[in-house]
Short mmCIF file of C-alpha atoms in Angstrom, two decimals:
data_model
loop_
_atom_site.label_atom_id
_atom_site.label_comp_id
_atom_site.label_asym_id
_atom_site.label_seq_id
_atom_site.Cartn_x
_atom_site.Cartn_y
_atom_site.Cartn_z
CA MET A 848 15.32 31.55 -22.19
CA ILE A 849 16.73 28.96 -19.79
CA ALA A 850 16.85 29.55 -16.06
CA THR A 851 19.07 28.35 -13.24
CA VAL A 852 17.57 28.13 -9.76
CA GLY A 853 19.74 28.41 -6.66
CA LEU A 854 19.87 25.33 -4.47
CA PHE A 855 18.59 27.30 -1.49
CA ILE A 856 15.22 27.40 -3.27
CA LEU A 857 15.17 23.61 -3.32
CA LEU A 858 16.23 23.51 0.30
CA LEU A 859 13.41 25.78 1.40
CA GLY A 860 10.84 24.38 -1.02
CA THR A 861 10.52 25.32 -4.65
CA SER A 862 7.86 27.88 -5.44
CA PRO A 863 4.94 26.39 -7.40
CA ALA A 864 5.58 29.13 -9.93
CA PHE A 865 8.66 27.27 -11.06
CA SER A 866 6.65 24.16 -11.90
CA GLN A 867 4.49 26.26 -14.21
CA THR A 868 7.35 27.86 -16.15
CA THR A 869 7.61 27.28 -19.89
CA ALA A 870 11.41 27.51 -19.74
CA PRO A 871 13.72 24.65 -18.72
CA VAL A 872 15.18 25.14 -15.25
CA ASN A 873 18.42 23.72 -13.86
CA LYS A 874 17.80 23.08 -10.15
CA GLY A 875 21.28 21.78 -9.44
CA LEU A 876 23.38 18.73 -8.70
CA VAL A 877 21.66 16.31 -6.32
CA ALA A 878 23.76 13.11 -6.36
CA PHE A 879 27.16 11.62 -7.18
CA GLY A 880 28.46 8.08 -7.33
CA TYR A 881 31.12 5.95 -8.94
CA ILE A 882 32.24 2.42 -9.78
CA PRO A 883 35.94 1.87 -8.97
CA SER A 884 38.34 1.79 -11.90
CA ASN A 885 39.50 -1.77 -11.12
CA ALA A 886 36.04 -3.38 -10.95
CA ARG A 887 35.56 -6.52 -13.07
CA ASP A 888 32.61 -7.89 -15.03
CA THR A 889 31.58 -11.55 -15.18
CA THR A 890 33.98 -12.23 -18.09
CA GLY A 891 36.91 -11.05 -15.98
CA ASP A 892 37.44 -7.87 -18.01
CA THR A 893 37.77 -4.48 -16.36
CA ILE A 894 34.53 -2.51 -16.10
CA GLY A 895 35.37 0.71 -17.90
CA GLY A 896 34.18 3.08 -20.58
CA ILE A 897 30.65 2.58 -19.30
CA GLY A 898 29.66 6.23 -19.66
CA SER A 899 29.78 5.84 -23.44
CA ALA A 900 26.04 5.19 -23.27
CA ILE A 901 23.53 4.67 -20.47
CA ALA A 902 19.81 3.98 -20.31
CA LEU A 903 17.30 3.26 -17.58
CA LYS A 904 15.92 -0.27 -17.74
CA PRO A 905 12.21 0.16 -18.56
CA GLY A 906 10.01 -0.27 -15.51
CA SER A 907 12.89 -0.38 -13.03
CA PHE A 908 12.77 3.16 -11.63
CA ALA A 909 10.73 3.42 -8.44
CA LYS A 910 10.34 5.77 -5.47
CA ALA A 911 10.41 4.50 -1.90
CA ALA A 912 8.39 5.88 1.00
CA ASN A 913 11.53 7.43 2.52
CA GLY A 914 12.14 9.59 -0.58
CA THR A 915 14.92 7.48 -2.08
CA PHE A 916 14.76 5.96 -5.55
CA LYS A 917 15.99 2.68 -6.94
CA GLY A 918 16.40 1.36 -10.44
CA THR A 919 18.69 -0.30 -12.95
CA LEU A 920 20.99 1.45 -15.38
CA VAL A 921 22.06 -0.40 -18.51
CA VAL A 922 25.52 0.91 -19.34
CA GLN A 923 27.46 0.31 -22.54
CA PRO A 924 31.26 0.58 -22.86
CA ASP A 925 32.95 1.34 -26.17
CA ARG A 926 35.77 -0.71 -27.71
CA GLY A 927 37.87 -1.53 -24.64
CA TYR A 928 41.24 -0.28 -23.45
CA ASN A 929 42.79 1.00 -26.68
CA VAL A 930 45.29 3.69 -25.75
CA ASP A 931 48.12 2.01 -27.68
CA GLU A 932 46.08 0.03 -30.22
CA THR A 933 42.60 -1.42 -30.62
CA VAL A 934 41.90 -4.76 -28.94
CA ASP A 935 39.70 -7.79 -29.55
CA TYR A 936 37.09 -6.61 -27.04
CA GLN A 937 33.60 -7.99 -27.54
CA ALA A 938 30.95 -5.26 -27.42
CA ARG A 939 28.64 -5.57 -24.41
CA GLN A 940 26.33 -3.93 -21.91
CA HIS A 941 26.26 -4.13 -18.13
CA TYR A 942 23.32 -4.01 -15.74
CA VAL A 943 23.97 -1.76 -12.73
CA ASP A 944 21.46 -1.44 -9.88
CA PHE A 945 21.41 1.87 -8.02
CA VAL A 946 19.89 3.64 -5.04
CA LEU A 947 19.49 7.40 -5.45
CA THR A 948 19.24 9.55 -2.31
CA PRO A 949 18.95 13.13 -3.62
CA TYR A 950 20.79 15.74 -1.56
CA TYR A 951 19.23 19.22 -1.68
CA GLY A 952 21.24 20.85 1.11
CA SER A 953 23.55 23.83 0.69
CA SER A 954 26.34 22.54 2.97
CA SER A 955 29.24 20.71 1.32
CA LEU A 956 29.47 16.96 1.79
CA SER A 957 32.71 15.06 2.16
CA PHE A 958 33.68 13.02 -0.89
CA SER A 959 32.86 9.75 0.90
CA ASP A 960 29.44 11.00 2.05
CA ALA A 961 28.70 12.43 -1.39
CA ALA A 962 29.32 9.01 -2.95
CA LYS A 963 26.52 7.60 -0.78
CA THR A 964 23.93 9.73 -2.59
CA LEU A 965 24.15 7.38 -5.59
CA THR A 966 25.23 3.84 -4.74
CA LEU A 967 25.92 1.57 -7.72
CA SER A 968 26.07 -2.24 -7.81
CA TYR A 969 27.14 -4.21 -10.89
CA LYS A 970 24.85 -7.17 -11.63
CA LYS A 971 25.47 -8.80 -15.01
CA THR A 972 26.80 -8.47 -18.55
CA ILE A 973 25.29 -9.22 -21.98
CA LEU A 974 27.79 -9.83 -24.80
CA TYR A 975 27.04 -8.78 -28.39
CA LYS A 976 27.20 -11.34 -31.18
CA GLU A 977 25.79 -12.41 -34.53
CA LEU A 978 22.98 -14.92 -35.05
CA LEU A 979 25.25 -17.98 -35.12
CA GLY A 980 27.25 -16.81 -32.12
CA ASN A 981 30.13 -15.06 -33.89
CA PRO A 982 31.28 -12.41 -31.37
CA THR A 983 31.76 -8.78 -32.27
CA THR A 984 35.19 -7.18 -31.83
CA GLY A 985 36.68 -3.80 -31.04
CA LEU A 986 39.56 -4.22 -33.48
CA ASP A 987 40.00 -1.55 -36.14
CA PRO A 988 38.09 -2.55 -39.31
CA LEU A 989 40.75 -2.77 -41.99
CA SER A 990 38.56 -4.90 -44.22
CA ILE A 991 34.97 -5.17 -45.45
CA ARG A 992 32.51 -8.05 -45.44
CA PRO A 993 30.50 -7.78 -48.68
CA ALA A 994 26.80 -6.89 -48.54
CA LEU A 995 24.38 -9.81 -48.49
CA ALA A 996 20.69 -9.37 -49.35
CA ILE A 997 19.34 -6.65 -47.00
CA ILE A 998 22.51 -6.61 -44.86
CA PRO A 999 24.91 -3.84 -45.97
CA GLU A 1000 28.66 -4.22 -46.29
CA LEU A 1001 30.10 -4.50 -42.80
CA PRO A 1002 33.32 -3.37 -41.11
CA VAL A 1003 35.58 -6.28 -40.08
CA PRO A 1004 39.27 -6.54 -39.11
CA ASP A 1005 40.06 -9.04 -41.88
CA VAL A 1006 37.42 -10.70 -44.05
CA LYS A 1007 39.59 -13.83 -44.42
CA THR A 1008 41.15 -14.33 -41.00
CA LYS A 1009 39.05 -12.23 -38.59
CA ASN A 1010 35.60 -11.96 -40.15
CA GLN A 1011 33.87 -10.48 -37.09
CA ILE A 1012 31.88 -7.25 -37.06
CA SER A 1013 33.91 -4.38 -35.62
CA ILE A 1014 31.78 -2.28 -33.28
CA ASP A 1015 32.84 0.84 -31.38
CA ALA A 1016 29.60 1.10 -29.41
CA GLU A 1017 28.41 4.58 -28.45
CA GLY A 1018 24.63 5.18 -28.45
CA LEU A 1019 22.07 2.93 -26.72
CA VAL A 1020 18.27 2.76 -26.88
CA LEU A 1021 16.32 0.08 -24.99
CA ASN A 1022 13.04 -1.12 -26.49
CA SER A 1023 10.24 -1.03 -23.94
CA GLY A 1024 7.77 -3.13 -25.98
CA PRO A 1025 6.91 -6.79 -25.41
CA LEU A 1026 9.71 -7.99 -27.72
CA GLY A 1027 12.38 -6.06 -25.83
CA GLY A 1028 15.82 -5.81 -27.40
CA PHE A 1029 17.78 -2.65 -28.07
CA TRP A 1030 19.51 -0.43 -30.61
CA THR A 1031 23.21 0.46 -30.56
CA SER A 1032 24.97 3.06 -32.70
CA ASP A 1033 28.67 2.88 -33.42
CA GLU A 1034 31.53 5.02 -34.66
CA TYR A 1035 33.13 2.68 -37.17
CA GLY A 1036 30.29 2.48 -39.70
CA PRO A 1037 28.79 4.68 -38.64
CA TYR A 1038 25.99 2.13 -38.37
CA ILE A 1039 23.01 1.45 -36.12
CA TYR A 1040 22.51 -2.15 -35.01
CA ARG A 1041 19.33 -3.69 -33.66
CA PHE A 1042 19.76 -6.49 -31.13
CA LEU A 1043 17.48 -9.17 -29.77
CA PRO A 1044 17.24 -9.29 -25.94
CA GLY A 1045 20.14 -11.76 -25.67
CA GLY A 1046 22.54 -9.49 -27.54
CA ILE A 1047 22.14 -11.02 -31.02
CA ILE A 1048 22.27 -8.63 -34.01
CA ASP A 1049 19.17 -8.90 -36.17
CA TRP A 1050 19.20 -5.69 -38.22
CA VAL A 1051 21.67 -3.10 -39.49
CA ILE A 1052 20.89 0.48 -40.55
CA LYS A 1053 23.32 2.04 -43.01
CA PRO A 1054 23.11 5.84 -43.26
CA PRO A 1055 23.23 7.81 -46.53
CA THR A 1056 26.44 7.95 -48.57
CA ALA A 1057 27.25 11.38 -47.11
CA ALA A 1058 28.04 9.76 -43.74
CA ILE A 1059 29.89 6.66 -45.00
CA PRO A 1060 33.71 7.02 -44.91
CA HIS A 1061 35.44 6.90 -48.29
CA ILE A 1062 39.16 6.93 -49.05
CA GLY A 1063 40.29 7.18 -52.67
CA GLY A 1064 36.72 6.72 -53.86
CA SER A 1065 36.16 3.45 -51.96
CA VAL A 1066 34.45 2.69 -48.65
CA ASN A 1067 37.01 2.38 -45.85
CA PHE A 1068 35.92 1.99 -42.23
CA THR A 1069 39.29 2.36 -40.51
CA SER A 1070 39.46 4.73 -37.55
CA SER A 1071 43.23 5.19 -37.73
CA VAL A 1072 43.07 7.99 -40.32
CA ASP A 1073 40.49 10.50 -41.49
CA PRO A 1074 38.69 9.55 -44.72
CA ASP A 1075 38.25 11.86 -47.70
CA SER A 1076 34.51 12.08 -47.10
CA GLY A 1077 31.91 10.76 -44.68
CA ARG A 1078 32.21 10.67 -40.93
CA ALA A 1079 35.57 11.75 -39.52
CA ALA A 1080 37.70 9.13 -37.76
CA ASN A 1081 36.27 8.39 -34.29
CA GLN A 1082 33.41 10.85 -34.93
CA GLY A 1083 30.56 8.51 -35.83
CA PHE A 1084 27.07 8.07 -34.35
CA GLU A 1085 27.93 9.20 -30.84
CA GLY A 1086 24.34 10.16 -30.04
CA LEU A 1087 21.29 7.88 -30.26
CA THR A 1088 17.79 8.33 -28.84
CA ALA A 1089 14.19 7.36 -29.60
CA SER A 1090 10.63 8.53 -29.17
CA PRO A 1091 8.84 7.07 -26.10
CA ASP A 1092 6.87 4.62 -28.28
CA GLY A 1093 10.10 3.38 -29.86
CA HIS A 1094 8.83 4.02 -33.40
CA THR A 1095 11.25 6.84 -34.28
CA LEU A 1096 15.02 6.67 -33.89
CA TYR A 1097 17.39 9.65 -33.91
CA ALA A 1098 21.14 9.34 -34.51
CA MET A 1099 23.65 12.21 -34.54
CA LEU A 1100 27.26 12.35 -35.67
CA GLN A 1101 29.74 13.55 -33.08
CA SER A 1102 30.77 16.41 -35.35
CA ALA A 1103 30.66 17.38 -39.03
CA THR A 1104 31.39 14.98 -41.89
CA MET A 1105 34.71 15.49 -43.67
CA GLN A 1106 33.07 17.27 -46.61
CA ASP A 1107 31.19 19.56 -44.20
CA GLY A 1108 34.32 20.91 -42.54
CA GLY A 1109 35.28 17.87 -40.48
CA THR A 1110 38.91 18.22 -41.48
CA ASP A 1111 39.50 20.88 -38.78
CA ASP A 1112 37.93 21.53 -35.36
CA LYS A 1113 37.47 25.18 -36.30
CA THR A 1114 35.16 24.23 -39.18
CA SER A 1115 33.51 21.04 -37.88
CA ARG A 1116 30.53 22.52 -35.99
CA TYR A 1117 27.76 21.61 -38.46
CA THR A 1118 26.93 18.03 -37.59
CA ARG A 1119 23.91 16.01 -38.81
CA LEU A 1120 20.92 14.44 -37.09
CA PHE A 1121 19.34 11.45 -38.91
CA VAL A 1122 15.75 10.43 -38.19
CA TYR A 1123 14.45 6.90 -38.88
CA ASP A 1124 10.97 5.42 -38.79
CA VAL A 1125 11.62 1.98 -37.25
CA LYS A 1126 8.06 0.85 -36.59
CA LEU A 1127 8.39 -1.84 -39.28
CA PHE A 1128 11.39 -1.69 -41.62
CA PRO A 1129 13.79 1.19 -40.85
CA LYS A 1130 13.38 4.13 -43.22
CA LEU A 1131 15.11 7.50 -43.23
CA VAL A 1132 12.39 10.13 -42.78
CA GLY A 1133 14.34 13.22 -41.71
CA GLU A 1134 17.78 14.80 -41.58
CA TYR A 1135 18.83 18.09 -40.00
CA VAL A 1136 21.94 20.19 -39.49
CA VAL A 1137 22.77 20.93 -35.86
CA PRO A 1138 25.32 23.68 -35.02
CA LEU A 1139 27.61 22.60 -32.19
CA PRO A 1140 29.02 25.09 -29.67
CA GLN A 1141 32.46 26.59 -30.13
CA THR A 1142 35.09 28.02 -27.81
CA LYS A 1143 36.20 31.65 -27.84
CA LYS A 1144 38.93 30.52 -30.22
CA LYS A 1145 36.24 29.04 -32.51
CA LYS A 1146 37.12 25.42 -31.81
CA THR A 1147 34.16 23.07 -32.05
CA ILE A 1148 32.92 21.30 -28.91
CA ALA A 1149 31.83 17.90 -30.21
CA GLN A 1150 28.70 16.21 -28.86
CA SER A 1151 28.72 12.91 -26.97
CA ASP A 1152 25.03 12.04 -26.49
CA ILE A 1153 21.49 13.14 -27.26
CA HIS A 1154 18.18 12.47 -25.52
CA TYR A 1155 14.62 12.85 -26.82
CA LEU A 1156 12.41 15.48 -25.18
CA ASP A 1157 9.40 16.06 -27.43
CA GLY A 1158 10.35 15.16 -31.02
CA LYS A 1159 11.52 18.68 -31.83
CA LYS A 1160 13.69 19.44 -28.82
CA PHE A 1161 16.50 17.24 -27.57
CA LEU A 1162 19.08 17.24 -24.84
CA VAL A 1163 22.65 17.17 -26.17
CA LEU A 1164 25.79 16.57 -24.15
CA SER A 1165 28.73 18.54 -25.54
CA ARG A 1166 32.10 18.68 -23.85
CA ASP A 1167 35.85 19.06 -24.12
CA GLY A 1168 38.10 16.24 -22.92
CA HIS A 1169 39.84 18.02 -20.04
CA GLY A 1170 39.66 16.64 -16.52
CA ASN A 1171 40.60 13.31 -14.98
CA GLY A 1172 41.92 11.09 -17.77
CA ASP A 1173 43.47 14.02 -19.64
CA ASP A 1174 46.73 15.96 -19.22
CA THR A 1175 44.81 19.17 -18.41
CA SER A 1176 42.65 19.23 -15.28
CA GLN A 1177 40.74 22.44 -16.06
CA SER A 1178 37.72 21.93 -18.30
CA ASP A 1179 36.26 24.88 -20.20
CA TYR A 1180 33.05 23.30 -21.49
CA LYS A 1181 30.99 20.32 -20.37
CA SER A 1182 27.29 20.95 -20.67
CA VAL A 1183 23.94 19.26 -21.20
CA ASP A 1184 22.31 21.63 -23.67
CA ILE A 1185 19.13 21.74 -25.77
CA PHE A 1186 18.72 21.88 -29.53
CA ASP A 1187 15.47 22.43 -31.44
CA ILE A 1188 14.73 21.32 -35.02
CA SER A 1189 11.29 22.97 -35.20
CA ASN A 1190 12.31 25.45 -37.89
CA ALA A 1191 15.29 23.58 -39.32
CA THR A 1192 15.48 22.45 -42.96
CA ASP A 1193 14.89 18.76 -43.59
CA ILE A 1194 17.65 17.75 -46.04
CA HIS A 1195 16.98 14.02 -46.28
CA GLY A 1196 16.60 12.76 -49.83
CA THR A 1197 18.40 15.81 -51.26
CA GLN A 1198 21.78 16.19 -52.93
CA TYR A 1199 23.28 16.62 -49.46
CA ASP A 1200 22.79 12.90 -48.84
CA ASN A 1201 25.27 12.14 -51.59
CA SER A 1202 28.50 13.91 -52.54
CA THR A 1203 27.32 17.52 -52.17
CA ALA A 1204 28.56 19.14 -48.96
CA VAL A 1205 25.97 20.97 -46.87
CA ALA A 1206 28.67 23.05 -45.16
CA PRO A 1207 31.80 23.08 -47.33
CA GLY A 1208 34.73 24.35 -45.33
CA GLY A 1209 32.40 24.83 -42.37
CA VAL A 1210 30.18 27.38 -44.17
CA LEU A 1211 26.53 26.32 -44.16
CA ALA A 1212 24.68 26.29 -47.48
CA ALA A 1213 22.45 29.34 -47.91
CA ASP A 1214 19.34 27.23 -48.52
CA VAL A 1215 19.63 25.33 -45.23
CA ILE A 1216 18.36 26.53 -41.85
CA PRO A 1217 20.07 24.74 -38.95
CA ALA A 1218 18.58 23.74 -35.64
CA THR A 1219 18.79 26.22 -32.78
CA TYR A 1220 21.23 25.39 -29.98
CA THR A 1221 20.89 26.70 -26.41
CA PRO A 1222 23.27 26.10 -23.46
CA PHE A 1223 21.51 24.69 -20.39
CA LEU A 1224 23.26 22.72 -17.64
CA SER A 1225 26.99 23.10 -17.00
CA LEU A 1226 28.77 20.09 -15.49
CA ILE A 1227 31.81 22.14 -14.45
CA ASP A 1228 30.20 24.63 -12.08
CA ASN A 1229 32.49 24.39 -9.04
CA THR A 1230 29.78 25.80 -6.76
CA GLN A 1231 27.74 22.70 -7.56
CA LEU A 1232 30.66 20.25 -7.66
CA ASN A 1233 32.14 21.42 -4.37
CA ARG A 1234 28.92 20.50 -2.54
CA PHE A 1235 29.76 16.88 -3.40
CA GLY A 1236 33.48 17.02 -2.67
CA LEU A 1237 34.30 17.34 -6.39
CA HIS A 1238 36.17 19.97 -8.35
CA ASN A 1239 36.98 21.15 -11.88
CA GLY A 1240 40.65 22.02 -12.34
CA GLY A 1241 43.41 21.76 -9.77
CA ASP A 1242 44.90 18.53 -8.45
CA PHE A 1243 44.66 15.20 -10.25
CA ASP A 1244 42.95 13.33 -7.42
CA GLU A 1245 39.86 11.12 -7.20
CA GLN A 1246 37.71 14.21 -6.60
CA LEU A 1247 38.63 15.73 -9.97
CA ILE A 1248 35.72 15.59 -12.39
CA ALA A 1249 36.26 13.14 -15.24
CA GLY A 1250 37.23 14.43 -18.66
CA LYS A 1251 34.89 12.47 -20.93
CA TRP A 1252 31.18 12.68 -20.05
CA GLU A 1253 29.23 10.77 -22.70
CA GLY A 1254 25.98 9.23 -21.43
CA THR A 1255 22.63 10.65 -20.30
CA ALA A 1256 19.36 9.23 -18.99
CA LEU A 1257 16.13 10.83 -17.74
CA ALA A 1258 13.76 9.81 -14.96
CA SER A 1259 10.72 11.50 -13.48
CA CYS A 1260 11.07 12.96 -9.97
CA MET A 1261 7.62 11.48 -9.29
CA GLU A 1262 6.29 14.49 -7.42
CA SER A 1263 2.70 15.41 -8.21
CA GLU A 1264 3.36 19.02 -7.15
CA TYR A 1265 6.14 19.28 -9.73
CA PRO A 1266 5.10 17.03 -12.66
CA ASP A 1267 7.66 18.60 -15.01
CA ASP A 1268 10.66 17.83 -12.80
CA TYR A 1269 13.16 15.15 -13.84
CA PHE A 1270 16.48 13.68 -12.81
CA ILE A 1271 19.22 13.78 -15.44
CA PHE A 1272 21.77 11.01 -14.95
CA VAL A 1273 25.13 11.76 -16.58
CA ALA A 1274 27.96 9.21 -16.84
CA ALA A 1275 31.63 9.47 -17.77
CA ASP A 1276 33.77 7.29 -20.03
CA ASN A 1277 37.01 6.63 -18.11
CA ASP A 1278 38.75 5.02 -21.12
CA PHE A 1279 39.39 1.93 -18.95
CA ASN A 1280 42.13 3.86 -17.14
CA THR A 1281 43.23 1.77 -14.17
CA LEU A 1282 46.53 0.62 -12.71
CA ASP A 1283 44.97 -2.79 -12.00
CA GLY A 1284 43.21 -3.86 -15.18
CA THR A 1285 42.40 -6.96 -17.20
CA MET A 1286 41.47 -6.86 -20.87
CA VAL A 1287 40.74 -9.91 -23.04
CA GLY A 1288 42.40 -12.15 -20.45
CA GLN A 1289 45.56 -10.07 -20.16
CA PRO A 1290 46.54 -7.84 -17.22
CA TYR A 1291 47.36 -4.22 -17.94
CA SER A 1292 48.24 -0.98 -16.19
CA THR A 1293 47.14 2.19 -17.96
CA SER A 1294 49.84 4.25 -19.63
CA TYR A 1295 47.98 7.29 -18.23
CA GLY A 1296 49.60 6.44 -14.91
CA LYS A 1297 46.55 7.05 -12.69
CA ASN A 1298 43.26 5.41 -11.78
CA VAL A 1299 40.16 7.08 -13.22
CA ASP A 1300 36.91 5.87 -11.65
CA ASN A 1301 33.62 5.49 -13.53
CA GLN A 1302 31.84 8.65 -12.33
CA PHE A 1303 28.10 9.44 -12.36
CA LEU A 1304 26.31 12.72 -11.64
CA VAL A 1305 22.57 13.34 -11.14
CA TYR A 1306 20.90 16.72 -11.60
CA ARG A 1307 17.35 17.86 -10.97
CA VAL A 1308 15.75 19.92 -13.72
CA THR A 1309 12.40 21.22 -14.89
CA LEU A 1310 11.58 20.34 -18.52
CA PRO A 1311 8.12 21.69 -19.37
CA MET A 1312 8.37 20.62 -23.02
CA VAL A 1313 8.39 16.92 -22.13
CA PRO A 1314 4.88 15.44 -22.51
CA ARG A 1315 3.78 14.39 -19.04
CA GLY A 1316 3.79 10.64 -18.58
CA SER A 1317 6.22 10.00 -21.44
CA ILE A 1318 9.19 9.56 -19.08
CA HIS A 1319 8.87 7.43 -15.97
#
């Protein structure tokens, strides 16, 4: 059972009983902020798509004596402004400093005052590249670079004329150890790349054959059409997270593989979670089926991010695309939920890693028990949004909640009285929608016709399953 606590309880002081609960508790929205849609990074490109993945820089989150918090978010955009076609956008991450001033009151703030509860300041950018400096690209991979030694075959635009790794970056995990660096998952492969601190690729994880896109019996990484098997187009490793010690990595497909019902959103709910031991050389050690939520009309709500809680339970951000950036302003489902693999069947190393479907036509195999999935924290509750001058549905203005929420991060509330309380940061991908943009040196104005800012929300929650001290 998952509980929701009214904000008036926070205002008057949460009962100690709530800190002792064994059930997760949503205590409400406490902050909002945004980066304008026409902001630029140090390369001159528009800062956009940054909600695709976010992570707190290890050791940066701190509480001040006045009750405010400061820290640094590392945010990772996807493949650039690509409404009409993909572009030669080098994958990257941005460092964004923030000051969080949680608001627990019940009165509604104006939009301008609400935006002061989470102030965001862009600081720098790290570009992704190969060992010898060859930059990555966002262009659709229409070709393949052959495998070499321990490096698998790689997606590239053209192996002869544009032999650069195509990355549509989605998941992000920062390594907190002395060597630093980070992991990024992408949608093209779907692959997982390990980077040195300066943004240089030094390892590539290729998932089992079941996830690799094939067309006509051959590997084909293009995102322009659905393959015959493997990950669906633009439905790769959207979610990536790791254990606190960094030794175990978890990657989840956005929705079902093609052979598991990915051909239709009414049959694509059974996605897969892959678990890797990455302490030394990456090794697949687990694989589970996770049932995604569906609408009343049985349409699958794909997931956009996952976050480690205790190794069995995970946060998962599932959402539709309605809101600012879409043609429909009213969203029906945007939620940070919880799934649990405690009793799920581990299918790694079985026939399901090859050509055998685990959920043909969207019907799960009888010998497989899926994870359990429980709704938790809705992002479209207008009672919460209105307190910060925001709304779901209605006019297409700057107060309309964004359509594509894709990144999550956790931080401790640092209150000894409530040791199980955390802030959940949630960020939106604005698809680089701006009327005043620059991409790869060229000016552009979005065909969407409106500016869509880079929005961030912060919620306070109680998560008793998280081992105390594992999240700072």
